[in-house]
Coordinates of C-alpha atoms and ligand atoms in Angstrom, one line a residue:
M432 CA -4.2 16.7 -20.9
V433 CA -0.7 16.6 -21.9
N434 CA 1.4 13.0 -22.9
R435 CA 4.2 13.1 -20.4
P436 CA 7.1 11.7 -21.4
V437 CA 8.4 8.2 -21.6
S438 CA 11.5 7.1 -20.4
D439 CA 14.0 4.3 -21.0
D440 CA 12.7 2.8 -17.3
S441 CA 10.2 3.0 -17.8
V442 CA 6.7 -0.4 -19.1
S443 CA 6.8 1.9 -22.3
G444 CA 10.1 3.0 -23.1
A445 CA 11.1 -0.7 -20.8
A446 CA 13.8 -2.5 -23.5
A447 CA 14.1 -5.8 -19.9
P448 CA 12.8 -8.8 -21.3
L449 CA 9.6 -10.3 -20.5
S450 CA 10.8 -11.9 -16.2
R451 CA 9.5 -14.9 -15.7
W452 CA 9.1 -16.9 -11.7
T453 CA 10.9 -20.5 -13.3
R454 CA 10.8 -23.5 -12.2
D455 CA 13.8 -23.2 -10.8
A456 CA 12.5 -20.9 -8.3
A457 CA 9.6 -22.0 -7.5
S458 CA 10.9 -25.8 -6.6
R459 CA 12.6 -23.4 -3.7
I460 CA 9.4 -22.7 -2.0
R461 CA 9.4 -24.1 1.0
R462 CA 7.4 -23.1 4.7
T463 CA 10.0 -21.6 7.4
E464 CA 10.4 -19.7 10.2
R465 CA 10.9 -16.6 8.1
S466 CA 7.4 -17.0 5.6
V467 CA 4.7 -18.9 8.0
A468 CA 2.7 -16.3 9.6
P469 CA 1.3 -17.8 13.7
I470 CA -2.4 -19.7 13.1
V471 CA -5.5 -17.0 13.7
Y472 CA -8.7 -17.9 14.8
P473 CA -11.9 -15.5 13.5
P474 CA -12.8 -12.4 15.6
E475 CA -15.7 -13.0 17.8
D476 CA -16.6 -9.0 16.9
V477 CA -15.9 -8.1 13.2
P478 CA -18.1 -5.1 11.4
N479 CA -19.5 -7.0 8.9
R480 CA -21.7 -10.0 10.6
D481 CA -24.1 -10.3 7.3
V482 CA -22.0 -10.4 4.9
H483 CA -19.3 -12.8 4.0
V484 CA -15.8 -11.0 3.9
W485 CA -13.0 -11.4 1.2
D486 CA -10.6 -9.8 -1.2
T487 CA -10.4 -5.7 0.5
W488 CA -8.4 -2.8 -1.0
L489 CA -8.0 0.6 1.0
L490 CA -8.1 3.7 -1.0
R491 CA -5.3 5.1 -2.3
D492 CA -3.4 8.0 -3.5
R493 CA -1.6 7.9 -7.5
H494 CA 1.2 6.2 -6.4
G495 CA -0.5 3.6 -4.0
G496 CA 0.0 5.5 -0.5
V497 CA -3.3 4.8 2.1
A498 CA -5.3 8.1 1.9
E499 CA -7.6 9.9 5.0
V500 CA -9.8 12.3 3.8
D501 CA -10.7 13.9 6.5
G502 CA -9.2 11.1 8.9
W503 CA -11.5 8.6 7.6
Q504 CA -9.6 5.5 5.9
V505 CA -11.4 3.8 3.5
A506 CA -12.0 -0.2 2.1
F507 CA -13.2 -1.4 0.0
S508 CA -14.1 -5.0 -0.5
L509 CA -15.5 -8.2 -1.8
T510 CA -18.8 -9.3 -0.5
A511 CA -22.3 -11.5 0.1
S512 CA -24.9 -12.1 1.8
A513 CA -23.5 -14.7 4.5
D514 CA -26.5 -17.0 4.8
L515 CA -24.4 -18.1 1.1
L516 CA -22.2 -21.4 1.5
P517 CA -18.4 -19.8 1.5
G518 CA -18.3 -21.3 -2.3
T519 CA -20.9 -19.7 -3.9
R520 CA -20.2 -16.3 -2.8
H521 CA -17.7 -15.5 -6.3
D522 CA -21.3 -15.7 -8.0
V523 CA -22.6 -13.2 -6.9
A524 CA -19.9 -11.1 -5.4
T525 CA -20.2 -7.5 -4.8
V526 CA -18.3 -5.2 -3.8
R527 CA -19.5 -3.3 -0.4
Y528 CA -17.0 -0.3 2.2
F529 CA -16.4 0.1 5.0
Y530 CA -14.7 3.1 6.8
S531 CA -12.8 4.0 9.9
R532 CA -11.1 6.1 11.7
D533 CA -8.5 4.9 14.0
G534 CA -7.6 2.2 11.8
R535 CA -9.2 -0.5 14.0
N536 CA -12.5 0.1 14.2
W537 CA -14.7 0.3 11.0
R538 CA -18.4 0.4 9.8
A539 CA -20.4 -0.8 7.3
G540 CA -20.8 2.2 4.1
G541 CA -23.2 -0.5 2.5
R542 CA -23.0 -1.4 -1.7
V543 CA -21.0 1.0 -3.4
F544 CA -23.0 0.4 -6.7
A545 CA -26.5 0.9 -7.0
E546 CA -28.4 -2.5 -7.9
D547 CA -27.3 -4.0 -11.5
R548 CA -25.5 -0.5 -12.6
A549 CA -22.0 -2.7 -12.2
F550 CA -20.4 -4.5 -15.8
G551 CA -20.7 -8.1 -15.2
Q552 CA -23.1 -10.6 -14.0
R553 CA -20.8 -9.7 -10.6
Q554 CA -17.7 -8.4 -9.6
W555 CA -15.0 -9.4 -8.5
A556 CA -11.7 -7.4 -7.2
G557 CA -10.1 -4.1 -8.1
S558 CA -8.5 -1.2 -6.4
A559 CA -8.9 2.2 -5.4
L560 CA -8.0 5.5 -6.3
Y561 CA -8.4 9.2 -5.4
D562 CA -7.6 11.8 -6.9
D563 CA -7.7 15.5 -6.2
G564 CA -11.3 14.5 -3.9
D565 CA -11.4 12.4 -6.9
V566 CA -12.8 9.5 -6.9
Y567 CA -11.6 6.1 -8.9
L568 CA -12.8 2.6 -8.3
Y569 CA -10.8 -0.2 -10.7
Y570 CA -12.9 -4.1 -10.2
T571 CA -13.2 -6.9 -12.9
A572 CA -16.6 -7.6 -14.5
A573 CA -16.9 -10.8 -14.2
G574 CA -20.2 -12.7 -17.1
E575 CA -21.9 -10.4 -18.8
A576 CA -25.0 -9.3 -17.4
E577 CA -27.4 -10.3 -20.2
A578 CA -26.4 -13.7 -19.8
D579 CA -28.7 -16.5 -18.6
E580 CA -26.1 -18.4 -17.9
L581 CA -22.9 -17.7 -15.1
R582 CA -20.3 -16.7 -17.7
Y583 CA -17.0 -16.5 -16.4
S584 CA -15.3 -14.1 -18.7
Q585 CA -13.5 -10.9 -17.4
R586 CA -13.1 -7.3 -18.3
I587 CA -11.5 -4.6 -15.9
A588 CA -13.7 -2.0 -15.5
G589 CA -13.7 1.2 -13.9
A590 CA -15.6 4.0 -12.3
T591 CA -16.2 7.1 -11.2
G592 CA -19.1 10.6 -10.5
P593 CA -18.8 10.9 -6.7
T594 CA -17.5 12.5 -4.3
L595 CA -16.7 10.8 -0.9
R596 CA -18.3 13.1 1.0
T597 CA -17.5 13.5 4.8
D598 CA -18.0 14.5 8.4
D599 CA -18.2 13.6 11.9
G600 CA -21.2 10.7 11.6
G601 CA -18.8 8.5 8.7
V602 CA -17.5 8.1 4.2
A603 CA -20.3 8.3 2.3
F604 CA -20.0 8.7 -2.2
D605 CA -22.2 11.6 -3.7
G606 CA -24.1 11.4 -7.0
Q607 CA -23.8 8.8 -10.0
W608 CA -20.7 6.3 -10.5
D609 CA -20.4 6.4 -14.5
H610 CA -18.4 2.7 -14.9
R611 CA -16.6 2.3 -18.3
V612 CA -15.2 -1.6 -19.7
L613 CA -11.8 -0.3 -19.5
L614 CA -9.0 -2.9 -20.7
R615 CA -10.2 -6.4 -22.5
P616 CA -7.7 -9.7 -23.6
D617 CA -6.4 -8.7 -27.1
G618 CA -5.1 -12.8 -27.6
D619 CA -1.7 -12.0 -28.0
Y620 CA -0.8 -10.2 -25.2
Y621 CA -2.9 -11.7 -23.4
E622 CA -5.4 -15.0 -23.5
T623 CA -8.6 -14.5 -23.6
E624 CA -10.5 -17.2 -22.5
Q625 CA -11.6 -19.1 -25.7
Q626 CA -8.1 -19.1 -26.4
S627 CA -7.7 -20.6 -22.7
R628 CA -6.5 -23.9 -22.2
A629 CA -6.6 -24.7 -18.5
M630 CA -9.5 -24.9 -15.7
T631 CA -10.1 -21.8 -15.1
Y632 CA -9.3 -19.0 -17.0
T633 CA -7.7 -14.8 -15.3
F634 CA -7.9 -11.3 -16.7
R635 CA -9.0 -9.9 -13.4
D636 CA -7.9 -7.4 -10.3
P637 CA -6.7 -3.7 -12.5
W638 CA -4.2 -2.3 -9.4
F639 CA -3.3 1.4 -10.4
Y640 CA -0.4 2.9 -9.7
E641 CA 2.2 6.1 -11.2
D642 CA 5.6 4.8 -11.1
P643 CA 7.3 7.6 -8.6
E644 CA 10.1 7.1 -10.6
T645 CA 9.4 7.7 -14.0
G646 CA 6.2 9.5 -13.3
E647 CA 4.3 6.8 -16.0
T648 CA 0.9 6.0 -15.3
C649 CA 0.1 2.2 -15.3
L650 CA -2.6 -0.3 -14.6
L651 CA -1.8 -3.9 -13.5
F652 CA -3.7 -6.8 -13.8
E653 CA -3.7 -10.5 -13.1
G654 CA -3.6 -12.5 -17.2
N655 CA -2.8 -15.3 -18.1
V656 CA 0.1 -15.6 -21.9
P657 CA -1.5 -16.8 -24.2
V658 CA 0.6 -20.5 -25.3
P659 CA -0.6 -23.0 -28.2
E660 CA -1.0 -25.9 -28.7
G661 CA 2.3 -27.6 -29.9
S662 CA 4.2 -24.6 -28.2
D663 CA 7.9 -25.8 -27.8
A664 CA 6.8 -23.7 -24.1
C665 CA 8.1 -25.9 -21.4
G666 CA 10.2 -28.5 -23.5
G667 CA 6.5 -28.8 -25.0
D668 CA 5.4 -30.2 -21.8
E669 CA 1.0 -29.9 -22.7
D670 CA 0.6 -30.4 -18.8
H671 CA 3.0 -27.8 -17.1
Q672 CA 1.5 -25.2 -20.4
V673 CA -1.7 -24.7 -19.5
Y674 CA 0.4 -23.2 -16.1
N675 CA 0.8 -19.6 -17.6
G676 CA -0.7 -16.7 -15.8
C677 CA 1.2 -13.3 -15.9
V678 CA 1.1 -9.8 -14.5
G679 CA -0.2 -7.6 -17.5
V680 CA 0.1 -3.8 -17.2
A681 CA -2.2 -1.5 -19.7
V682 CA -0.3 2.4 -19.6
S683 CA -2.5 5.8 -19.5
P684 CA 0.0 8.1 -21.8
S685 CA -2.5 11.0 -21.4
G686 CA -2.2 10.3 -16.6
D687 CA -6.3 9.9 -16.9
P688 CA -7.4 7.1 -14.4
M689 CA -9.7 6.2 -17.5
D690 CA -7.5 5.9 -20.5
W691 CA -5.7 2.5 -21.2
E692 CA -3.1 0.2 -23.7
L693 CA -2.4 -2.6 -23.0
R694 CA 1.5 -3.5 -22.4
P695 CA 3.4 -6.7 -22.6
P696 CA 3.0 -8.6 -19.5
I697 CA 6.2 -8.0 -16.5
L698 CA 6.2 -10.8 -15.2
D699 CA 4.7 -14.6 -15.9
G700 CA 4.5 -17.9 -14.4
V701 CA 4.5 -19.9 -17.9
C702 CA 5.2 -23.8 -16.7
V703 CA 5.2 -22.7 -13.3
N704 CA 1.1 -21.4 -12.0
Q705 CA -1.9 -20.5 -13.6
E706 CA -3.2 -17.2 -11.5
L707 CA -0.9 -14.6 -10.2
E708 CA -3.7 -13.1 -8.8
R709 CA -3.9 -8.9 -7.1
P710 CA -0.7 -7.9 -8.7
H711 CA 0.5 -5.2 -6.4
V712 CA 3.6 -3.2 -6.3
L713 CA 5.4 -1.2 -3.1
H714 CA 9.1 1.2 -4.3
R715 CA 11.0 0.7 -0.9
D716 CA 14.6 1.8 -1.7
G717 CA 14.7 2.5 -5.4
S718 CA 13.2 -0.9 -5.3
Y719 CA 9.8 -2.2 -6.7
Y720 CA 8.0 -5.2 -5.5
L721 CA 6.0 -6.9 -7.2
F722 CA 3.5 -9.6 -5.2
V723 CA 0.8 -11.7 -6.0
S724 CA -1.2 -14.3 -4.6
S725 CA -1.3 -18.0 -5.7
H726 CA -3.0 -21.5 -4.3
D727 CA -1.3 -24.8 -3.4
H728 CA -3.8 -26.0 -6.7
T729 CA -2.7 -23.2 -9.3
F730 CA 0.9 -24.5 -8.8
A731 CA 2.1 -26.8 -12.3
P732 CA 2.9 -30.4 -11.6
G733 CA 6.1 -30.9 -9.7
I734 CA 5.8 -27.7 -8.1
D735 CA 5.4 -28.1 -4.5
G736 CA 3.4 -24.9 -3.6
Y737 CA 1.4 -22.9 -0.7
D738 CA -1.2 -21.1 -0.4
G739 CA 0.2 -17.6 -0.4
L740 CA 1.8 -14.1 -0.4
Y741 CA 4.5 -14.2 -3.5
G742 CA 6.9 -11.8 -4.8
F743 CA 9.3 -10.0 -6.9
V744 CA 12.1 -6.7 -7.1
A745 CA 13.5 -5.1 -9.6
D746 CA 15.1 -1.1 -10.7
S747 CA 12.2 -0.5 -11.9
L748 CA 8.7 -1.0 -12.6
G749 CA 8.9 -2.7 -16.3
G750 CA 12.3 -5.4 -14.0
P751 CA 14.0 -7.3 -14.9
Y752 CA 12.2 -8.7 -11.6
R753 CA 14.7 -11.7 -9.5
P754 CA 12.1 -13.9 -7.0
L755 CA 12.0 -12.9 -3.2
N756 CA 13.8 -15.1 -0.4
D757 CA 14.7 -16.5 -4.2
S758 CA 11.7 -18.8 -4.6
G759 CA 9.0 -15.5 -5.0
L760 CA 7.7 -17.3 -1.6
V761 CA 6.9 -14.8 1.1
V762 CA 4.1 -15.3 3.5
T763 CA 2.2 -19.1 3.8
N764 CA -0.2 -20.4 6.1
P765 CA 0.9 -22.9 9.0
A766 CA 1.5 -26.2 7.7
N767 CA -1.5 -27.5 9.8
A768 CA -3.7 -24.9 8.7
P769 CA -2.7 -24.0 5.3
F770 CA -5.9 -22.1 4.4
Q771 CA -6.9 -19.8 6.9
T772 CA -5.4 -16.5 5.1
Y773 CA -6.3 -15.7 1.3
S774 CA -5.5 -12.7 -1.1
Y775 CA -2.6 -11.4 0.5
M776 CA -2.6 -6.3 0.1
V777 CA 0.8 -5.0 1.0
V778 CA 0.1 -1.8 2.7
P779 CA 3.4 0.9 3.5
H780 CA 3.8 2.0 7.4
G781 CA 6.4 3.8 7.8
E782 CA 9.8 1.2 7.5
E783 CA 7.0 -2.5 7.8
V784 CA 5.5 -3.3 5.9
L785 CA 1.8 -4.9 6.4
V786 CA 0.0 -7.7 5.0
Q787 CA -3.5 -7.1 4.9
N788 CA -5.5 -10.5 4.0
F789 CA -9.1 -12.5 4.8
F790 CA -9.9 -15.7 6.7
N791 CA -10.1 -18.3 4.8
F792 CA -11.0 -22.1 5.3
Y793 CA -9.4 -22.3 8.5
D794 CA -9.4 -26.2 10.6
F795 CA -9.0 -27.8 7.5
A796 CA -6.0 -29.8 6.0
G797 CA -6.8 -31.4 2.4
E798 CA -5.1 -30.8 -0.2
S799 CA -6.8 -29.0 -1.7
V800 CA -9.1 -26.2 -1.1
D801 CA -11.5 -27.5 -3.6
L802 CA -11.9 -30.1 -1.6
I803 CA -13.7 -27.7 1.2
G804 CA -16.5 -27.8 -1.0
E805 CA -18.1 -31.5 -0.6
L806 CA -18.2 -31.5 3.3
P807 CA -20.9 -31.0 4.8
E808 CA -23.1 -28.3 4.1
P809 CA -22.7 -26.7 7.7
E810 CA -19.3 -27.7 8.5
Q811 CA -18.5 -25.9 5.3
R812 CA -20.0 -22.2 7.3
R813 CA -18.4 -23.3 10.2
R814 CA -14.5 -23.7 8.8
F815 CA -15.3 -19.8 6.7
G816 CA -14.0 -17.3 8.0
G817 CA -15.2 -14.7 5.5
T818 CA -14.0 -11.9 7.6
L819 CA -10.4 -9.6 7.2
G820 CA -7.8 -11.6 8.9
P821 CA -4.8 -10.7 11.8
T822 CA -2.7 -8.2 9.7
V823 CA -0.1 -9.6 9.2
R824 CA 4.0 -6.9 9.8
L825 CA 6.5 -8.6 7.6
G826 CA 10.3 -6.7 7.5
I827 CA 11.5 -6.1 3.5
D828 CA 15.5 -5.9 3.4
G829 CA 16.5 -6.1 0.3
D830 CA 15.9 -9.8 -1.7
R831 CA 14.7 -11.1 1.6
T832 CA 11.5 -11.0 4.3
R833 CA 10.4 -12.1 6.9
V834 CA 7.0 -12.2 9.1
L835 CA 7.2 -10.1 12.3
G836 CA 4.2 -10.9 13.7
T837 CA 0.9 -9.8 13.7
L838 CA -1.7 -7.3 14.4
D839 CA -5.8 -8.5 15.4
A840 CA -7.9 -8.6 12.5
W841 CA -9.1 -6.0 11.3
H842 CA -6.5 -3.6 12.9
L843 CA -4.9 -1.2 9.7
P844 CA -2.7 0.8 11.2
T845 CA -2.9 4.7 10.1
A846 CA -0.4 6.1 8.6
D847 CA 0.8 8.0 12.7
E848 CA 0.0 5.1 14.7
P849 CA 3.1 3.4 15.7
L850 CA 3.3 -0.3 16.1
P851 CA 3.2 -1.5 18.9
E852 CA 7.0 -2.9 20.3
L853 CA 7.7 -6.9 18.6
G854 CA 7.5 -8.6 21.5
P855 CA 10.3 -10.9 22.9
D856 CA 8.9 -14.2 21.4
E857 CA 7.7 -12.3 18.4
P858 CA 10.2 -14.0 14.8
G859 CA 10.6 -10.4 14.7
T860 CA 13.4 -10.1 17.7
T861 CA 15.8 -11.9 15.0
R862 CA 15.3 -9.3 11.9
A863 CA 15.7 -9.9 8.4
Ligands
FRU1038 C1 -9.0 -13.9 -5.1 C2 -9.7 -14.2 -7.0 C3 -9.5 -12.6 -7.1 C4 -11.1 -12.5 -7.6 C5 -11.8 -13.4 -6.8 C6 -12.9 -13.9 -7.5 O1 -9.3 -14.8 -3.7 O2 -9.6 -14.8 -7.0 O3 -8.8 -12.9 -8.0 O4 -10.5 -11.3 -8.3 O5 -11.2 -14.2 -5.8 O6 -13.7 -14.2 -6.2

């Protein structure tokens, strides 16, 4: 493959300073009619009775458009046996896939990787690229397969090889996956597990994206910025310094989806938030919208944030980014059901955008979602959704967003399906 020209607006050529989600912006986070999604209840009829389903991503093309292969959409999800307590699912997560022709009825395709073939003790979130008939699956290899005890190390891995076979009955992967470790934290731009002074460490959630303006091939991911002891970051406040989440990026100079070089982060939340999860981008009207999920309990002391979708906008992929809605908050849960959904993915759909998410814990208003683990086991099970939540419809206008309404759980409309008219009671009737 040839090296592609790199323009000044590219991530590699950018002179843009690192964008920061500041404490000032984050201090403006409030629940408002524009950002609160309606209360939801778990659906009766789900295509995944046997497994918990959480982080989910659709098969997409190089520019983030949803791929339809012979009329099929394909979704990939982190899954674990539904017999497990919800809190332990992260320790055994594995990727399964689902497929649908109409974006409503999803059939389970089973595990993507045969047992013990993927890297890591378990696999965490990622993304999937469909390119000219080839499939690339990016994932987080969490822990080391050889280790006896559960570990939290994270590497970014990719797998390719099989062809996607479709027929009237469904979708299957034909052939062997070739797995490769693509990226490890370097300790300079991205904190290593050894350097971490925080409760959690992150180097995960790869998301493929080719910049439609510059043609640069990128892989975004969640990381942390090294903030050594004695640093003067956050005015020297050590309690704030451990909140050092960032959106990392790697580029592929040749465009090869399996060959990456680290670049500096495009956004950080130093002094603000420890986890900027599952970063992804939407290009719209010449602007780049960068979205992340984050938790109530990963905000630094003194900042009152929520489990929700947060977003930023810039004129180029490398930034500089401004927080959407002045604070960064885009979608959150109602105050009386603050953990009902999580792990948001924005999906383009014509003029609107859709926000796919999963049912997390409902009927629970504790201060931190971690406290759910202290409830009796039947209560933990009763309150956990473990399936996709209602898709949220979102309007975007410049730096402002607004929740317009919802579609059913598991409804991820195909590109040619018109969205229903917004009803008179839906918040979207007063437009953004
Ligand atoms: C978000 C997340 C991801 C990670 C996964 C692990 O829900 O924390 O960052 O890949 O869950 O289960």
